[in-house]
mmCIF file of N, CA and C in Angstrom:
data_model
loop_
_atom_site.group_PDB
_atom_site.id
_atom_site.type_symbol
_atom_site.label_atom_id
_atom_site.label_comp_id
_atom_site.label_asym_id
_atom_site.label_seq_id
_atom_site.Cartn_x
_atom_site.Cartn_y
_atom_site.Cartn_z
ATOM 1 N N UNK T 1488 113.542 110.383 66.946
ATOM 2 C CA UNK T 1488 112.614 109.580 67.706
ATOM 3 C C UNK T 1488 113.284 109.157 69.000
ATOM 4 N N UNK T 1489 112.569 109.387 70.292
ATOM 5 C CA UNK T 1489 113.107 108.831 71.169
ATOM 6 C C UNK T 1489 112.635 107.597 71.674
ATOM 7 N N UNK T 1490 113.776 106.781 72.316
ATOM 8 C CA UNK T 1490 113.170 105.259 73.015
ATOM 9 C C UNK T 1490 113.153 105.505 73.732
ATOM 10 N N UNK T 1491 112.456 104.691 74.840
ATOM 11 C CA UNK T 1491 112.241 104.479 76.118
ATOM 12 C C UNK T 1491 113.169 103.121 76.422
ATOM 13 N N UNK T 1492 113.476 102.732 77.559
ATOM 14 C CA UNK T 1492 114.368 102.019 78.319
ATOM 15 C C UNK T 1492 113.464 100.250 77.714
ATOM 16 N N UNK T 1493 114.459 99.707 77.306
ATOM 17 C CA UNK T 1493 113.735 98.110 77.438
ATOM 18 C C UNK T 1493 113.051 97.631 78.416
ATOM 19 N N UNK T 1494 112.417 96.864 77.408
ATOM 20 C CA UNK T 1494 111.366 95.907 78.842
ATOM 21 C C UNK T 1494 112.288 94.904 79.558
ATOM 22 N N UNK T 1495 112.044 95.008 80.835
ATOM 23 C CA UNK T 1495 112.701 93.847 81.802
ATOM 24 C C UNK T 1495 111.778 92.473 82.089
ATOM 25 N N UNK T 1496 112.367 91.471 81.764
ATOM 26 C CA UNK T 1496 111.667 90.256 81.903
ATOM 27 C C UNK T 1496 112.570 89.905 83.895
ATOM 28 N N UNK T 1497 111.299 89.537 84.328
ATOM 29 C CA UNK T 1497 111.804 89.289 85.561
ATOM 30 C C UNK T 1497 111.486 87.475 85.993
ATOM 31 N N UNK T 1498 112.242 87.141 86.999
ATOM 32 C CA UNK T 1498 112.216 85.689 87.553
ATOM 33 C C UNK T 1498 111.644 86.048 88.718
ATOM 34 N N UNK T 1499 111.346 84.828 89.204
ATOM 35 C CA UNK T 1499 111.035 84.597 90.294
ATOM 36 C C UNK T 1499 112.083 83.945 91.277
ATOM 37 N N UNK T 1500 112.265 84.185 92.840
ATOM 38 C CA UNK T 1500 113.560 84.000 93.516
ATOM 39 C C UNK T 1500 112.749 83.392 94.791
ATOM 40 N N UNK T 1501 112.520 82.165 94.623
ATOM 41 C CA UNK T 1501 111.408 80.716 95.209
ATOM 42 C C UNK T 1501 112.609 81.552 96.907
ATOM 43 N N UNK T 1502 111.267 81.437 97.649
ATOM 44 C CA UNK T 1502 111.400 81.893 99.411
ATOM 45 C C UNK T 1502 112.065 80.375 99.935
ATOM 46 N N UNK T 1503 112.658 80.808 101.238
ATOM 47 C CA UNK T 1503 113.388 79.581 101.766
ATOM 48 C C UNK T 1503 112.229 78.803 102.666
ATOM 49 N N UNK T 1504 111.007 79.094 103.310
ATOM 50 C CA UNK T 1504 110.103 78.415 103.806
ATOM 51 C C UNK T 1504 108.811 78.954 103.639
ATOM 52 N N UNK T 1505 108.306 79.002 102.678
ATOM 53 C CA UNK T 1505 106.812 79.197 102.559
ATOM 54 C C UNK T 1505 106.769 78.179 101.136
ATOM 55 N N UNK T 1506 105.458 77.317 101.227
ATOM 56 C CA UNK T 1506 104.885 76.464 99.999
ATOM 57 C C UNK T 1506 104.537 77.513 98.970
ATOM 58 N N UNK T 1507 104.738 76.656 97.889
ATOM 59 C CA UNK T 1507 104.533 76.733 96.857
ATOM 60 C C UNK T 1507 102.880 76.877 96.328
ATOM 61 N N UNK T 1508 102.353 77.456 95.587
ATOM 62 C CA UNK T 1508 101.228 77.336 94.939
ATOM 63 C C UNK T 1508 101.117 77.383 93.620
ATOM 64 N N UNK T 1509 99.891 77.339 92.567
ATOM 65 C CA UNK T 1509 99.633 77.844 91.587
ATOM 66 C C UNK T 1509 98.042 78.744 91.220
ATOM 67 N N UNK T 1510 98.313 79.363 91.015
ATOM 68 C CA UNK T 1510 97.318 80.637 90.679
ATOM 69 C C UNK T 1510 96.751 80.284 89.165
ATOM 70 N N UNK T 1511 95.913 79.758 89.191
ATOM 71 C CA UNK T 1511 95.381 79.609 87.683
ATOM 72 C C UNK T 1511 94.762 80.850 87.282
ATOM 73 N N UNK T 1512 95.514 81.671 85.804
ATOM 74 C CA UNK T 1512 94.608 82.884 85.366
ATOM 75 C C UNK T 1512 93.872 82.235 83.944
ATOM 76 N N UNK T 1513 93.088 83.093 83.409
ATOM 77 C CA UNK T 1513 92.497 82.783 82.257
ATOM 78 C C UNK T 1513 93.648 82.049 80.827
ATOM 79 N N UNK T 1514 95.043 82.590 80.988
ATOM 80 C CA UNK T 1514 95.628 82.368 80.079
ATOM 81 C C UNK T 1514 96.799 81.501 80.184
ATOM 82 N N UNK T 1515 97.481 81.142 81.627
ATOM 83 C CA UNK T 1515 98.049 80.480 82.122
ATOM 84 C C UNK T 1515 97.984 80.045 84.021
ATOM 85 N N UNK T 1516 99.178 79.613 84.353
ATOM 86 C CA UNK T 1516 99.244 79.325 85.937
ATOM 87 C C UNK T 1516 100.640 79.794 86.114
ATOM 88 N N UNK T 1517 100.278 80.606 87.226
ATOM 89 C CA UNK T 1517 101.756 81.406 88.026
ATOM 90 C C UNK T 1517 101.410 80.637 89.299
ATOM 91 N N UNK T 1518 103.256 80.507 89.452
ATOM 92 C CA UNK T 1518 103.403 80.289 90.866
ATOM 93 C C UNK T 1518 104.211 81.334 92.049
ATOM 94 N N UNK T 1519 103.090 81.218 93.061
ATOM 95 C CA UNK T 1519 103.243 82.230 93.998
ATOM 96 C C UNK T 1519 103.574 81.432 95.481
ATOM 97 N N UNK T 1520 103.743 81.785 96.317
ATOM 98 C CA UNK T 1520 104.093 81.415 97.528
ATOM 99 C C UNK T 1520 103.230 81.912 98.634
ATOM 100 N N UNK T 1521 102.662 80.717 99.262
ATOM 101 C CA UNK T 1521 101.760 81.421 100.693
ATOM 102 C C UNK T 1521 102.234 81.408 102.011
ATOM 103 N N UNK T 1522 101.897 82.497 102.405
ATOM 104 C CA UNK T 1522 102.200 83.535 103.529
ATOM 105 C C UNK T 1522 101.296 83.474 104.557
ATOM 106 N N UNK T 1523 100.529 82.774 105.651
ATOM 107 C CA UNK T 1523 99.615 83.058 106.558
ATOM 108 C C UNK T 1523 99.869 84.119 107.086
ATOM 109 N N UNK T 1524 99.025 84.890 108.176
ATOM 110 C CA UNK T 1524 99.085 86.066 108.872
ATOM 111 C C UNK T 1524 99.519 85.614 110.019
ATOM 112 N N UNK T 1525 100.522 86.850 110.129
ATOM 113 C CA UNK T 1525 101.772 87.318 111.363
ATOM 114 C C UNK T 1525 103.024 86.075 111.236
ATOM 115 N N UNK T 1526 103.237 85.332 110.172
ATOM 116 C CA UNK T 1526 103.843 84.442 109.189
ATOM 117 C C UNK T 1526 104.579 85.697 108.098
ATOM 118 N N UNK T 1527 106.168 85.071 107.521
ATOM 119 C CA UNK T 1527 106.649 85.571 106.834
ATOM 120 C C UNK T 1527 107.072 84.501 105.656
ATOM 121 N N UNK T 1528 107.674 85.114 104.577
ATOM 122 C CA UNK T 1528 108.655 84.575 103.237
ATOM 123 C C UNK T 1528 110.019 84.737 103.388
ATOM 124 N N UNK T 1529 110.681 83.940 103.798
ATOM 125 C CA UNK T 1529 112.268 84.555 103.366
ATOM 126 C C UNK T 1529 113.121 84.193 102.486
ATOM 127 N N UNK T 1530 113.715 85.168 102.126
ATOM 128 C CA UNK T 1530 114.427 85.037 100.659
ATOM 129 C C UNK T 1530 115.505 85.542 100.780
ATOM 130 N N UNK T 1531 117.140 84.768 100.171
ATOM 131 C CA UNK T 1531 118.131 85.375 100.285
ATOM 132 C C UNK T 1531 118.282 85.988 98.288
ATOM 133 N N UNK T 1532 118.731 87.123 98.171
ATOM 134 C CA UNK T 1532 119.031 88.192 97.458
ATOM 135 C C UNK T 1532 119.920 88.879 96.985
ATOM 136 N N UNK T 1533 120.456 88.839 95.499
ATOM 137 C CA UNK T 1533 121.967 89.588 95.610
ATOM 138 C C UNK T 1533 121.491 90.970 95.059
ATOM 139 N N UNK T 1534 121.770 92.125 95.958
ATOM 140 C CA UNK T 1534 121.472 93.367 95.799
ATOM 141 C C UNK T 1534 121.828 94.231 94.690
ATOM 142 N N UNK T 1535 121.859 95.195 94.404
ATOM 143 C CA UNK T 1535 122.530 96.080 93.225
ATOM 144 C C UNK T 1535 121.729 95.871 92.050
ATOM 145 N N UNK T 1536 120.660 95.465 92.297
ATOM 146 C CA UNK T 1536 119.518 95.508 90.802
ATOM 147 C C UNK T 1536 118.112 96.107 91.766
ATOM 148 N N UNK T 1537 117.016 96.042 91.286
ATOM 149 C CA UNK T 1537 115.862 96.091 91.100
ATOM 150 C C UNK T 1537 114.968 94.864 91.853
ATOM 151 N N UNK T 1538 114.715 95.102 92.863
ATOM 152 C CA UNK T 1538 113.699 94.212 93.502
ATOM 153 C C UNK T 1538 112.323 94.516 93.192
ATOM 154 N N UNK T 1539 111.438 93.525 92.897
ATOM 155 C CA UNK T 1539 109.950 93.582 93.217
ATOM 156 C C UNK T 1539 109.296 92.247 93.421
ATOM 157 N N UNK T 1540 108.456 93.051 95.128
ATOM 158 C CA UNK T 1540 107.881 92.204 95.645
ATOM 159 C C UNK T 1540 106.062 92.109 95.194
ATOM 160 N N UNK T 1541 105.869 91.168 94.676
ATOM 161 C CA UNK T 1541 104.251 91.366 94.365
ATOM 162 C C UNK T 1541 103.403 90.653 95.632
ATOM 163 N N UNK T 1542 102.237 90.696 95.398
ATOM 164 C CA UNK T 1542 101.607 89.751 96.599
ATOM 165 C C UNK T 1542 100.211 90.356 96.268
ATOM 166 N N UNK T 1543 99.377 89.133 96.976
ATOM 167 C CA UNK T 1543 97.770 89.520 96.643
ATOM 168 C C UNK T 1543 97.039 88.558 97.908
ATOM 169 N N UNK T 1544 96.039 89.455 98.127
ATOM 170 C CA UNK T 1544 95.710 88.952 99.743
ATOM 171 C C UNK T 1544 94.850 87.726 99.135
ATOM 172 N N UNK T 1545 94.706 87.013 100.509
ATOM 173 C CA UNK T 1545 93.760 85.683 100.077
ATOM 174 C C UNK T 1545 92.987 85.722 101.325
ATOM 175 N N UNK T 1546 91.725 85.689 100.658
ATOM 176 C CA UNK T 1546 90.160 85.968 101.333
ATOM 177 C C UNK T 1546 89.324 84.863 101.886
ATOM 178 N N UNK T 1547 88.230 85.071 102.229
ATOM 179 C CA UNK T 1547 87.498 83.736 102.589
ATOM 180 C C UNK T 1547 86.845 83.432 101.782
ATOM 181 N N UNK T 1548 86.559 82.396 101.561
ATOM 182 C CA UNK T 1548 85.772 82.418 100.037
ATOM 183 C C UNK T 1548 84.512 83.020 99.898
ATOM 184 N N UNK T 1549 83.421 83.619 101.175
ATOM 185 C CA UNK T 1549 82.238 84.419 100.330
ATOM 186 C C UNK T 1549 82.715 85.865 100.724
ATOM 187 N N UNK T 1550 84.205 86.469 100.778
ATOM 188 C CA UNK T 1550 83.979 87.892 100.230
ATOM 189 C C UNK T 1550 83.814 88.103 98.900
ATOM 190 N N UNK T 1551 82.797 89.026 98.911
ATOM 191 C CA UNK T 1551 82.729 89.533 98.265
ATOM 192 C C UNK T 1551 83.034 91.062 97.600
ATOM 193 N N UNK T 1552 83.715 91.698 98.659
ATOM 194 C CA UNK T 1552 83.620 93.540 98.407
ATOM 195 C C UNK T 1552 85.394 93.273 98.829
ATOM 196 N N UNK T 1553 85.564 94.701 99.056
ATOM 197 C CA UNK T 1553 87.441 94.755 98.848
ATOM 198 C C UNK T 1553 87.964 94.775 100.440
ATOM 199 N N UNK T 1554 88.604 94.581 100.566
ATOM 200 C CA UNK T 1554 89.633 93.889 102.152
ATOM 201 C C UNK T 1554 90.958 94.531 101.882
ATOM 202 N N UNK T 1555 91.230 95.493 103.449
ATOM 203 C CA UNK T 1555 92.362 96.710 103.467
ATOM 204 C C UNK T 1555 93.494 95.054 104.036
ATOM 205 N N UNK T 1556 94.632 95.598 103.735
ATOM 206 C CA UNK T 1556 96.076 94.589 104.415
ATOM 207 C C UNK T 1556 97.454 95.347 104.622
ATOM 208 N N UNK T 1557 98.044 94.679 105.280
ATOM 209 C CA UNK T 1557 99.239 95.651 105.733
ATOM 210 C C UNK T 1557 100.456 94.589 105.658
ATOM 211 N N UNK T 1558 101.216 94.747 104.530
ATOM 212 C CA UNK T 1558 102.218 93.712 104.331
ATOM 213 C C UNK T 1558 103.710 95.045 104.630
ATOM 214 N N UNK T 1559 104.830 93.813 105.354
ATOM 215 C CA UNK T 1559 105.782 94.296 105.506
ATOM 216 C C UNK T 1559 107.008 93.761 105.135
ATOM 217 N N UNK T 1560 107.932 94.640 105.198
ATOM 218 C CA UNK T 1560 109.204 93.715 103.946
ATOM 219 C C UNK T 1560 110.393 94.396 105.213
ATOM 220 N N UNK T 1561 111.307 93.454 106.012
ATOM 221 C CA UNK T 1561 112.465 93.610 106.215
ATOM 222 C C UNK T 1561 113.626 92.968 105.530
ATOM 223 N N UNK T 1562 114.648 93.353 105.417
ATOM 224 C CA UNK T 1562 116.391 93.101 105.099
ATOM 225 C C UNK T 1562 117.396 93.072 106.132
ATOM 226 N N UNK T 1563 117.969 92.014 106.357
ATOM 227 C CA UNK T 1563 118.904 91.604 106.907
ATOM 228 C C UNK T 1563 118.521 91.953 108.433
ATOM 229 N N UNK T 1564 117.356 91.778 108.932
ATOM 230 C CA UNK T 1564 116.697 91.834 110.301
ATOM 231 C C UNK T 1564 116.267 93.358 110.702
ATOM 232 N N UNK T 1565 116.191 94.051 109.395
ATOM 233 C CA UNK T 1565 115.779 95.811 110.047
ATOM 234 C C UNK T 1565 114.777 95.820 109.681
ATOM 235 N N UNK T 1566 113.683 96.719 109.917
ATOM 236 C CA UNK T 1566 112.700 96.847 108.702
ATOM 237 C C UNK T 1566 113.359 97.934 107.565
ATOM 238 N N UNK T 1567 112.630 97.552 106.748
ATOM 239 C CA UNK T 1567 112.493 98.132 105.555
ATOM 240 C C UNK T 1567 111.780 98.658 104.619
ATOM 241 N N UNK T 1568 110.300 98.443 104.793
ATOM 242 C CA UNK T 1568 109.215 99.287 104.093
ATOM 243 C C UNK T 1568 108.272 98.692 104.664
ATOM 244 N N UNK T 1569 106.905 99.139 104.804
ATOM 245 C CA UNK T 1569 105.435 98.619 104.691
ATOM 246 C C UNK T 1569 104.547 99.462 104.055
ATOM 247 N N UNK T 1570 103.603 98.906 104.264
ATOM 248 C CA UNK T 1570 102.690 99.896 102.913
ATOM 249 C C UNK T 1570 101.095 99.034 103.418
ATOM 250 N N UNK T 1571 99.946 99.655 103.741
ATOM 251 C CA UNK T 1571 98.907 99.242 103.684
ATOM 252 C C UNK T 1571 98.150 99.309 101.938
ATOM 253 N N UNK T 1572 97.348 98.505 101.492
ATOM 254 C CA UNK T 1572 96.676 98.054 100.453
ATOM 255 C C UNK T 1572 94.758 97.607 100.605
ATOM 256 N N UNK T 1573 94.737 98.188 99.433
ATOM 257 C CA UNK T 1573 93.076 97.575 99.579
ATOM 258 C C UNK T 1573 92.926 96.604 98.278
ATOM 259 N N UNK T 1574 92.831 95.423 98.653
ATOM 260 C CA UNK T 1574 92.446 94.208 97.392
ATOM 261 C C UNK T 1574 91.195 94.432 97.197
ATOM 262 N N UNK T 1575 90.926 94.321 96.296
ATOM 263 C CA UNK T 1575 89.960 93.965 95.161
ATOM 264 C C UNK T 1575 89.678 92.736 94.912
ATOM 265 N N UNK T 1576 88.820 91.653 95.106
ATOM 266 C CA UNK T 1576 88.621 90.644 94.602
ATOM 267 C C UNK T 1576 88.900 90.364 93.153
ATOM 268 N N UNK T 1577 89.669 89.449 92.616
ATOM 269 C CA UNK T 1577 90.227 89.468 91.121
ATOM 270 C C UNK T 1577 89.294 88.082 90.627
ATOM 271 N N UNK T 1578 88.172 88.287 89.969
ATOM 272 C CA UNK T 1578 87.343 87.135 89.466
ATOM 273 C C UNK T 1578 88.080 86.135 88.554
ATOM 274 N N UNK T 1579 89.653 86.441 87.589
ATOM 275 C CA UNK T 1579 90.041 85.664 86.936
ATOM 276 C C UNK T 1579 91.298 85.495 87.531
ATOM 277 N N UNK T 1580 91.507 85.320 88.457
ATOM 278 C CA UNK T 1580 92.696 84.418 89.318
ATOM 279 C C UNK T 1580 92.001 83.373 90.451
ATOM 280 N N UNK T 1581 92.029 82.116 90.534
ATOM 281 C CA UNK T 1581 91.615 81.022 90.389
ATOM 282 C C UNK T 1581 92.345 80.735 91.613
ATOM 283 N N UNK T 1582 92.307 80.103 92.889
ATOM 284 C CA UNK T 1582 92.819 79.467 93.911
ATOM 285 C C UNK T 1582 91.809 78.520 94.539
ATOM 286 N N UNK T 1583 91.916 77.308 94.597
ATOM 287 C CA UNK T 1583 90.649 76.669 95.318
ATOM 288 C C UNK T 1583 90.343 76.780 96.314
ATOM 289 N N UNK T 1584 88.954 77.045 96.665
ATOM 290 C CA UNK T 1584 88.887 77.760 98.292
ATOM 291 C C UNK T 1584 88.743 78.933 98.779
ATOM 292 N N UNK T 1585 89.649 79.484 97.840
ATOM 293 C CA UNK T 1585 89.995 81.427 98.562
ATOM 294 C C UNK T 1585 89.355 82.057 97.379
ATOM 295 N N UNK T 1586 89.451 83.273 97.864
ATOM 296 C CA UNK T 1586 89.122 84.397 96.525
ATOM 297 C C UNK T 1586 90.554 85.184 97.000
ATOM 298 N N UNK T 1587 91.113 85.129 95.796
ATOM 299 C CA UNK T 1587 92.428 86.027 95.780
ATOM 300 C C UNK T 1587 91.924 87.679 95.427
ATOM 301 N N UNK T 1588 93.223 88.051 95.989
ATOM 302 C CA UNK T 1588 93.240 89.805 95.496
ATOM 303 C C UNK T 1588 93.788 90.522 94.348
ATOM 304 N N UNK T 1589 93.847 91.675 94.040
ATOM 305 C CA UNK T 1589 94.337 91.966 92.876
ATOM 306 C C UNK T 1589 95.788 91.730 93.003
ATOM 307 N N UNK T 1590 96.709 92.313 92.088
ATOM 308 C CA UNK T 1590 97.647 92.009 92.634
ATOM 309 C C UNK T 1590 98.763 93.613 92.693
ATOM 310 N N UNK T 1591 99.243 93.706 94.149
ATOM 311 C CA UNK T 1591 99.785 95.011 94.295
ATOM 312 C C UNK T 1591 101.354 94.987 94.465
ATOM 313 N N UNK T 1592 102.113 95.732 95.001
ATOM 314 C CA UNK T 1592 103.631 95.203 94.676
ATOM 315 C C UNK T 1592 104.594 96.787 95.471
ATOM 316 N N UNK T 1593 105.338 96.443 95.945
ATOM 317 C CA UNK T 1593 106.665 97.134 96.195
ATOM 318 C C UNK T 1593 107.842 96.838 95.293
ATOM 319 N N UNK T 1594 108.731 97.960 95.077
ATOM 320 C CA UNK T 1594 109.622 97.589 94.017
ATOM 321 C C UNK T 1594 110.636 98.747 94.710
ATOM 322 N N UNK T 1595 112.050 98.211 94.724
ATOM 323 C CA UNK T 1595 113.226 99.122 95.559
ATOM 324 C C UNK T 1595 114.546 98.013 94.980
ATOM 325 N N UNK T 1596 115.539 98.878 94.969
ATOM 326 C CA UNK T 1596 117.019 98.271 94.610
ATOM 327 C C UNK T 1596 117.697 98.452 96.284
ATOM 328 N N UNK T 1597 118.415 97.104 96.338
ATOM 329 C CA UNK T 1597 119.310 97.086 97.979
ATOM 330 C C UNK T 1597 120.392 97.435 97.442
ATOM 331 N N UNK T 1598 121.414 97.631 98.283
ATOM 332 C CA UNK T 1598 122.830 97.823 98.138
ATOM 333 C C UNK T 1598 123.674 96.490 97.563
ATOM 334 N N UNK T 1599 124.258 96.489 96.973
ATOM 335 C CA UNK T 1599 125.200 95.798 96.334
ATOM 336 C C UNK T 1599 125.832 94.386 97.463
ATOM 337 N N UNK T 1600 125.679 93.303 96.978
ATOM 338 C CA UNK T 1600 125.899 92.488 98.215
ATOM 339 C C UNK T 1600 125.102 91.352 98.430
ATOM 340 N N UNK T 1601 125.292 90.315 99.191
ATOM 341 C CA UNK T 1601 123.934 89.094 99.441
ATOM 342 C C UNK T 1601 123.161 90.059 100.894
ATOM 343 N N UNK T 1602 121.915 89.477 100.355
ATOM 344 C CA UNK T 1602 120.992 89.854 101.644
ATOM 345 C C UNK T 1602 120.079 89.205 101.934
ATOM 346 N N UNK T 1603 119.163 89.239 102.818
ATOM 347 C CA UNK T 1603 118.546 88.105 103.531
ATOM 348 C C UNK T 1603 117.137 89.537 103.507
ATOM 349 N N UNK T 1604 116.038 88.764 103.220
ATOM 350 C CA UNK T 1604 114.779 89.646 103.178
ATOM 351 C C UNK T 1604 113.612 88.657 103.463
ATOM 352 N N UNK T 1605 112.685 89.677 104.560
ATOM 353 C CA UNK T 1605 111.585 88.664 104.742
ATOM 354 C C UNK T 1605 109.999 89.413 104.599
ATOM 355 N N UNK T 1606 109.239 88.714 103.587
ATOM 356 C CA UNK T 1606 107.757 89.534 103.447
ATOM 357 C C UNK T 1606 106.732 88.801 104.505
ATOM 358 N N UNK T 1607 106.179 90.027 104.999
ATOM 359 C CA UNK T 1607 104.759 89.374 105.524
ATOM 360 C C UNK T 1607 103.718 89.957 105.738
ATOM 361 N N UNK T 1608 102.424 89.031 106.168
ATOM 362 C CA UNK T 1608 101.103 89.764 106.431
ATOM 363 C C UNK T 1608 101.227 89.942 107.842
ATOM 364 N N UNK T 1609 101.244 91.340 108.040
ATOM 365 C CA UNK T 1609 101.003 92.039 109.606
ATOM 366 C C UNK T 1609 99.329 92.088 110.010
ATOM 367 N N UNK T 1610 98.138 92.232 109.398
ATOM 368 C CA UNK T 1610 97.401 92.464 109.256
ATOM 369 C C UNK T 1610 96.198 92.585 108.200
ATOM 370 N N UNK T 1611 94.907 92.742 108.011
ATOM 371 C CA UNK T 1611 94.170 92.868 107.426
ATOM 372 C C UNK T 1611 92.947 91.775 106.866
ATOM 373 N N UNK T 1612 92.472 92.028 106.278
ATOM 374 C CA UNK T 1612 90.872 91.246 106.218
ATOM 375 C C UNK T 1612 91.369 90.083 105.438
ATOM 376 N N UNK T 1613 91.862 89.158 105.339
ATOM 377 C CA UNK T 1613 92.415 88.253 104.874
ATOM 378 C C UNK T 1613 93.487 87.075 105.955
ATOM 379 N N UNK T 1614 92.851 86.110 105.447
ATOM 380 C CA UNK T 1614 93.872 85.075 106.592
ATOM 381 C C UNK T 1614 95.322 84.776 106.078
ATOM 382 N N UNK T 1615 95.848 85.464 104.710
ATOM 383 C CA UNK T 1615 97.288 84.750 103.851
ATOM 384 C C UNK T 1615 97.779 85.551 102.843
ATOM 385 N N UNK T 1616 98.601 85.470 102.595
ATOM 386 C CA UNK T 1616 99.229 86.182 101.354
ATOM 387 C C UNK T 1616 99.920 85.624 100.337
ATOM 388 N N UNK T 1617 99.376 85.821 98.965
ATOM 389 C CA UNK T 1617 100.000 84.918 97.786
ATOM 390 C C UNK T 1617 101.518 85.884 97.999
ATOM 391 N N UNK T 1618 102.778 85.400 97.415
ATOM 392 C CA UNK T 1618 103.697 86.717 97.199
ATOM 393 C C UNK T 1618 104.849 85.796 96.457
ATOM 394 N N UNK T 1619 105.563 87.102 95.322
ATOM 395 C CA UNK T 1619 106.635 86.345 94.569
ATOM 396 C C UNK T 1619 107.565 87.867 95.016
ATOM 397 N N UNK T 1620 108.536 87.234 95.033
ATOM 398 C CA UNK T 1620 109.768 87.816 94.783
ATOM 399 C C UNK T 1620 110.235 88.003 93.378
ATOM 400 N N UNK T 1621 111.040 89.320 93.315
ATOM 401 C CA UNK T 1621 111.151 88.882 91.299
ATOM 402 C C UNK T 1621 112.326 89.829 91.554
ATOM 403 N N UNK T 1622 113.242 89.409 90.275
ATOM 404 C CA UNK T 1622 114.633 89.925 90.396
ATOM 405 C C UNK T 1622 114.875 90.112 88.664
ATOM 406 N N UNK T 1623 115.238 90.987 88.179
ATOM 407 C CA UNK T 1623 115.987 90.718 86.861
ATOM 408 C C UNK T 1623 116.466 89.773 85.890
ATOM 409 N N UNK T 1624 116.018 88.960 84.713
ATOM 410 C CA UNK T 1624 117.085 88.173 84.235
ATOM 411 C C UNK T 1624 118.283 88.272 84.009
#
């Protein structure tokens, strides 16, 4: 019989200036961090594991249909990835005010070392961005 690799339980690695929130889902409350547009997250990082960045756009409250976004992730002042996304309105994630998005994610290992990384909304049908950082236990 073969195994597959264990499950990784991941943390969250709280940004040096963006607030705090909570995301109420049907079964609990996560906390995520908001991001306005052309606004970033920064987070310092010790490299040589497994990064993932999640994030989910935040809407006006009467969309209703799905909204394209363009989030970008630099390290230590270079860029480093972007990626355009289309949210989905997520009916059981809960924010007062907004209609949040599904939730989409980048995931990459840095080089071995402290590093300095910053996420943001460049664009798209949304005024903010929920986003967690997550690192390995």
């Amino acid at each position: 019989t073969r195994v597959g690799p264990a499950s990784i339980d991941w943390e969250n690695v709280a940004p040096l200036d963006a607030p705090a929130v909570a995301l109420t889902l049907p079964t609990r409350r996560q906390k995520w961090w908001l991001v306005t547009r052309n606004d970033s997250a920064t987070v310092k990082v010790e490299g040589g594991a497994p990064l993932r960045v999640e994030f989910r756009l935040v809407m006006a409250p009467d969309r209703a249909d799905s909204g394209r976004y363009v989030v970008a992730v630099s390290v230590d002042g270079a860029p480093h990835d972007w990626d355009a996304f289309t949210a989905t309105p997520d009916s059981a994630a809960v924010l007062r005010g907004v209609v949040v998005g599904d939730r989409d994610r980048l995931e990459f290992t840095l080089p071995p070392g402290q590093h300095v990384g910053r996420v943001g909304l460049l664009a798209g049908h949304g005024n903010g961005l929920l986003v967690r950082i997550r690192r390995p236990e």
